[in-house]
Amino acid sequence: KMVDPTLAEMGKNLNEAMKMLEDNQRKVEEENEKKYVRKDIPGPLQGSGQDMVSILQLVQNLMHGEEEEETSQAYRLQNVGEQGHMALLGHSLAAYISVLDRERLRKLTTRILSDTTLWLCRLFRYENGSAYYHEDDREGLLKICRLVIHTRYEDYTVEGFNVLYTKQPVIYISSAARTGLGQALCNQLGLPLSCMCRVPCNTMFGSQHQMDVALLDRLIKDDVESGKLPLLLVANAGTPGAGHTDKLGRLKELCEQYNMWLHVEGVNLATLALGYVSSSVLAATKCDSMTLTLGSWLGLPAVPAVTLYRHEDPSLSLAAGLTSSQPVEKLRALPLWLSLQYLGHDGIVERIKHASQLSQRLLENLKNLDFIKTSVEDELSSPVVVFKFFREYSNRDQTSHAAQASTIQHPIISNERLIYDTFNQWLGEQLAQLVPASGVDVVELEDEGTCVRFSPLMTSAVLGTEIQDVDQLVDCLKMKIPVLTSTLQLREEFEQEVRRTVGLLYIEDLSWPGLGVVRYNYHSDGKNDDKQEKELEKINTELLKKLNELESDLTFSLGPEFGGQNNCVYIGMVTEDLDVSELVETIAATGREIEENSRLLENMTEVVRKGIQEAQLQLQKANEERLLEEGLLRQIPVVGSVLNWFSPFQASPKGRTFNLTAGSLESTESTYVSKAQGTGTTPPPTPTSSLAKQRLPGQKIFKRSLRSSDALSETSSVSHCDDLEKMDQRPPTLSPGQERGPLETEKTEAQEEVAQATKTGTEDVQSDKSPHDCAKAEEQGSQR
């Protein structure tokens, strides 16, 4: 067959460009550090131009230039396969086809548009429909609104907004719709916000994410009675948050009753391509229009969204902008036309089916996990799985857990809900970081609060999610649940221990995912606020440093970057074997030690300053006395030298030494006489913390001892008994080269402690001598 050389060259260039960018992407991922090159700096446009390789290299540098600031896990490029290359080729072909002559261009674009529309209508069971292709997924709904306005207001084309003023239109959207949709429609249509009516969701019966049909009926009746015109209803086949589907059948009947237009959008519309479709989603095939986002469903980059609609008047569709007389506008469908042909019907259905199987696999595993609540519309077929951690039920209450496993209940007070929202935010971030291929994210729902969402229809084709990724997600979730339950259980105990401990202040921060927040209170002695704040910051910063130096499994930090408390120590997630009392005692003791050292340094600084001033005065006085002893003649330059040569003046050097331990000035005469610097008073030993706890081998700090635990394993018990038997069988006497056993060591240490106490008592008795004895001893020393 004959092949257009230009098309062949275009495909070759596209393949080479994609290969070059993907190869460079792999090289960049293998490099640990990447340095900026001169070409990354913007400069003037070169007069001679550049070749294709240089330009692609520049594009690659711009794509990955900021990569060193991101972690390797957080950065993940979309999985662009062969079908993605076809979509990208479509954009290049569209530019090439646009230069054809007008008649050939018209025939080609008409064929592309008709084929794509026919395939999509058959694929998603939408009979006799037309299609509008658009880049922004909200643009299709905007054009539909203009079409309905032109249809319901016959004189709108002539009189414009005057027609709308006499009878105000009303557009109804669900309160579960995506944020900002109603305001965007009003801004683009030039309508006041009063034309937008938000319909609340169910509160008593049914899903709490479905539109309340009875309330909608009353709202429409009230608007009709007030002289308004109900225009259009936007329903959801998969809400943006929880993925629930409105009661489309009843909504369609209500729209027919009031002559309203029904538009449906949502991720669940993708399941219309499957063999089995739930009745709630199947009702969407009877609606007046629907918007499909095939790019995310099939993993196709840069393909347009599609709005399918039914309308009999082509002139009104043209006036609303749903159709165009320009052939170039019809080329928007070209990337989708190529991709659909490459995938085929079976390939499209297989991708959507695979995403549904992933969600079902996760849902089945979540049913067997304690403390996990799911929010799904249909347990047999739910493309979106929303779950959260909620410590309320366990396997001991299987009946209650099974009865409410499919619906998240929320009898939560405000503080408790905030805590659970914080913990679920942390859980979602951890799962997304540990299993990035799963595509889970965190979503905020009005009733349930913060939840973790798994929507494979929106992410699996892009990220290449497989069954093993879902299994890995479940394994990670099983690892995080005990940590969450332990931290939640120990938070209250930690708060009580901190409030009972002198010197510590408990800071209530419900937005912190961890054990809690504590601050060491600095005892100020009449200092101003600025100085006290600086001392507080200094002590707590040093306290954080000391705690991080300990060999423990806990994480200590300054808290979140934004919104956290100042001068605090934030403690992260913990496990069930945490010794809370030891942790709090260690924090308090470390803080006191830092404060005492800080005060000692301040006092020492003041003492040294005063000692220097006193030494200067004493040295000045000694210098004056020396001048008097030497006489006036010795001070004359020439005479003094001759006199000193004939009659040298013997004078001992006088100086002062400062004893840091005693905080006093002493003379240096003894130093010059003995020609050795005295040690002075022995400094007191540095106080050691009394928190040194006897631990088992390998046991870390802040962990409860296994000997006092009821869960001591049989192996550890037997080995402990064997150690005791071995220690009892050792001989009582040891040679000098042998080592003592544990029991002998303890006895020897006890004897040493008694001897030390006896020695201390003796020293105390000796120190209690009368001042007369001390003076007598000093006199005897001076006589010697």
mmCIF file of C-alpha atoms in Angstrom, residues 139-270:
data_model
loop_
_atom_site.group_PDB
_atom_site.id
_atom_site.type_symbol
_atom_site.label_atom_id
_atom_site.label_comp_id
_atom_site.label_asym_id
_atom_site.label_seq_id
_atom_site.Cartn_x
_atom_site.Cartn_y
_atom_site.Cartn_z
ATOM 1 C CA GLU A 139 -17.263 23.098 29.116
ATOM 2 C CA GLY A 140 -19.700 20.453 27.928
ATOM 3 C CA LEU A 141 -22.164 21.222 30.724
ATOM 4 C CA LEU A 142 -21.768 24.918 29.980
ATOM 5 C CA LYS A 143 -22.741 24.395 26.327
ATOM 6 C CA ILE A 144 -25.679 22.239 27.410
ATOM 7 C CA CYS A 145 -26.926 25.049 29.654
ATOM 8 C CA ARG A 146 -26.794 27.453 26.701
ATOM 9 C CA LEU A 147 -28.661 24.944 24.566
ATOM 10 C CA VAL A 148 -31.429 24.635 27.161
ATOM 11 C CA ILE A 149 -31.665 28.428 27.516
ATOM 12 C CA HIS A 150 -32.046 28.789 23.741
ATOM 13 C CA THR A 151 -34.656 26.024 23.763
ATOM 14 C CA ARG A 152 -36.801 27.283 26.661
ATOM 15 C CA TYR A 153 -36.492 31.002 25.831
ATOM 16 C CA GLU A 154 -37.526 31.385 22.191
ATOM 17 C CA ASP A 155 -36.706 35.115 22.045
ATOM 18 C CA TYR A 156 -33.334 34.760 23.789
ATOM 19 C CA THR A 157 -31.430 35.152 20.514
ATOM 20 C CA VAL A 158 -33.137 38.513 19.881
ATOM 21 C CA GLU A 159 -33.787 40.027 23.294
ATOM 22 C CA GLY A 160 -30.978 38.437 25.311
ATOM 23 C CA PHE A 161 -30.929 38.923 29.073
ATOM 24 C CA ASN A 162 -34.238 40.830 29.058
ATOM 25 C CA VAL A 163 -36.008 37.494 28.574
ATOM 26 C CA LEU A 164 -34.198 36.003 31.544
ATOM 27 C CA TYR A 165 -35.135 39.009 33.683
ATOM 28 C CA THR A 166 -38.860 38.506 33.229
ATOM 29 C CA LYS A 167 -38.657 34.802 34.199
ATOM 30 C CA GLN A 168 -35.512 33.871 36.083
ATOM 31 C CA PRO A 169 -34.038 30.453 35.181
ATOM 32 C CA VAL A 170 -33.003 28.009 37.924
ATOM 33 C CA ILE A 171 -30.285 25.354 37.648
ATOM 34 C CA TYR A 172 -30.311 22.596 40.292
ATOM 35 C CA ILE A 173 -27.138 20.842 41.398
ATOM 36 C CA SER A 174 -26.461 18.404 44.219
ATOM 37 C CA SER A 175 -24.665 19.502 47.376
ATOM 38 C CA ALA A 176 -22.316 16.550 46.735
ATOM 39 C CA ALA A 177 -21.250 17.977 43.349
ATOM 40 C CA ARG A 178 -17.679 19.083 42.796
ATOM 41 C CA THR A 179 -16.664 22.303 44.451
ATOM 42 C CA GLY A 180 -17.172 25.493 42.473
ATOM 43 C CA LEU A 181 -19.272 23.970 39.691
ATOM 44 C CA GLY A 182 -22.328 26.158 40.263
ATOM 45 C CA GLN A 183 -20.331 29.361 40.545
ATOM 46 C CA ALA A 184 -18.380 28.557 37.372
ATOM 47 C CA LEU A 185 -21.601 28.011 35.426
ATOM 48 C CA CYS A 186 -23.107 31.285 36.648
ATOM 49 C CA ASN A 187 -19.952 33.210 35.792
ATOM 50 C CA GLN A 188 -19.756 31.799 32.267
ATOM 51 C CA LEU A 189 -23.477 32.190 31.566
ATOM 52 C CA GLY A 190 -23.689 35.686 33.031
ATOM 53 C CA LEU A 191 -26.326 34.628 35.559
ATOM 54 C CA PRO A 192 -26.605 35.733 39.192
ATOM 55 C CA LEU A 193 -25.832 33.189 41.893
ATOM 56 C CA SER A 194 -29.512 33.219 42.838
ATOM 57 C CA CYS A 195 -30.120 31.182 39.677
ATOM 58 C CA MET A 196 -28.170 28.292 41.217
ATOM 59 C CA CYS A 197 -30.035 26.043 43.671
ATOM 60 C CA ARG A 198 -28.071 23.486 45.712
ATOM 61 C CA VAL A 199 -30.157 20.442 46.574
ATOM 62 C CA PRO A 200 -29.255 18.778 49.915
ATOM 63 C CA CYS A 201 -28.598 15.061 50.138
ATOM 64 C CA ASN A 202 -30.544 12.484 52.127
ATOM 65 C CA THR A 203 -30.414 12.796 55.888
ATOM 66 C CA MET A 204 -32.858 10.129 57.083
ATOM 67 C CA PHE A 205 -33.164 7.382 54.472
ATOM 68 C CA GLY A 206 -30.883 6.159 51.715
ATOM 69 C CA SER A 207 -27.332 7.145 50.986
ATOM 70 C CA GLN A 208 -26.145 10.368 52.532
ATOM 71 C CA HIS A 209 -24.433 11.215 49.237
ATOM 72 C CA GLN A 210 -27.564 10.953 47.084
ATOM 73 C CA MET A 211 -29.758 13.893 46.203
ATOM 74 C CA ASP A 212 -32.937 14.148 48.278
ATOM 75 C CA VAL A 213 -35.640 13.676 45.622
ATOM 76 C CA ALA A 214 -38.573 14.656 47.845
ATOM 77 C CA LEU A 215 -36.874 17.874 48.878
ATOM 78 C CA LEU A 216 -35.998 18.611 45.241
ATOM 79 C CA ASP A 217 -39.662 18.246 44.322
ATOM 80 C CA ARG A 218 -40.639 20.824 46.965
ATOM 81 C CA LEU A 219 -37.912 23.212 45.819
ATOM 82 C CA ILE A 220 -39.086 23.026 42.201
ATOM 83 C CA LYS A 221 -42.704 23.649 43.232
ATOM 84 C CA ASP A 222 -41.681 26.689 45.266
ATOM 85 C CA ASP A 223 -39.702 28.106 42.332
ATOM 86 C CA VAL A 224 -42.619 27.579 39.934
ATOM 87 C CA GLU A 225 -45.012 29.296 42.318
ATOM 88 C CA SER A 226 -42.626 32.251 42.651
ATOM 89 C CA GLY A 227 -42.548 32.767 38.868
ATOM 90 C CA LYS A 228 -39.176 31.162 38.151
ATOM 91 C CA LEU A 229 -38.401 28.684 35.378
ATOM 92 C CA PRO A 230 -36.796 25.327 36.388
ATOM 93 C CA LEU A 231 -34.236 24.850 33.655
ATOM 94 C CA LEU A 232 -31.761 22.035 34.234
ATOM 95 C CA LEU A 233 -30.785 19.411 36.817
ATOM 96 C CA VAL A 234 -27.202 18.158 37.209
ATOM 97 C CA ALA A 235 -27.144 14.635 38.693
ATOM 98 C CA ASN A 236 -24.221 12.380 39.622
ATOM 99 C CA ALA A 237 -23.448 8.835 38.545
ATOM 100 C CA GLY A 238 -20.588 8.656 41.010
ATOM 101 C CA THR A 239 -20.168 11.685 43.256
ATOM 102 C CA PRO A 240 -16.711 13.285 43.231
ATOM 103 C CA GLY A 241 -16.133 12.307 46.850
ATOM 104 C CA ALA A 242 -17.692 8.944 47.687
ATOM 105 C CA GLY A 243 -18.671 7.705 44.201
ATOM 106 C CA HIS A 244 -22.390 7.253 44.939
ATOM 107 C CA THR A 245 -25.066 7.450 42.243
ATOM 108 C CA ASP A 246 -28.210 9.510 42.502
ATOM 109 C CA LYS A 247 -31.610 7.945 41.926
ATOM 110 C CA LEU A 248 -31.522 8.722 38.231
ATOM 111 C CA GLY A 249 -34.803 6.952 37.448
ATOM 112 C CA ARG A 250 -36.863 9.084 39.830
ATOM 113 C CA LEU A 251 -34.958 12.200 38.861
ATOM 114 C CA LYS A 252 -35.753 11.575 35.195
ATOM 115 C CA GLU A 253 -39.461 11.271 36.002
ATOM 116 C CA LEU A 254 -39.314 14.504 37.969
ATOM 117 C CA CYS A 255 -37.582 16.304 35.073
ATOM 118 C CA GLU A 256 -40.213 15.091 32.605
ATOM 119 C CA GLN A 257 -42.922 16.322 34.947
ATOM 120 C CA TYR A 258 -41.510 19.868 35.061
ATOM 121 C CA ASN A 259 -40.060 19.873 31.515
ATOM 122 C CA MET A 260 -36.460 20.083 32.791
ATOM 123 C CA TRP A 261 -33.212 18.922 31.209
ATOM 124 C CA LEU A 262 -31.321 16.126 33.023
ATOM 125 C CA HIS A 263 -27.546 16.075 32.755
ATOM 126 C CA VAL A 264 -25.480 13.277 34.346
ATOM 127 C CA GLU A 265 -21.750 13.123 35.043
ATOM 128 C CA GLY A 266 -19.511 10.911 37.168
ATOM 129 C CA VAL A 267 -16.989 8.104 37.130
ATOM 130 C CA ASN A 268 -19.589 5.345 37.360
ATOM 131 C CA LEU A 269 -20.696 6.079 33.795
ATOM 132 C CA ALA A 270 -17.671 4.056 32.676
#
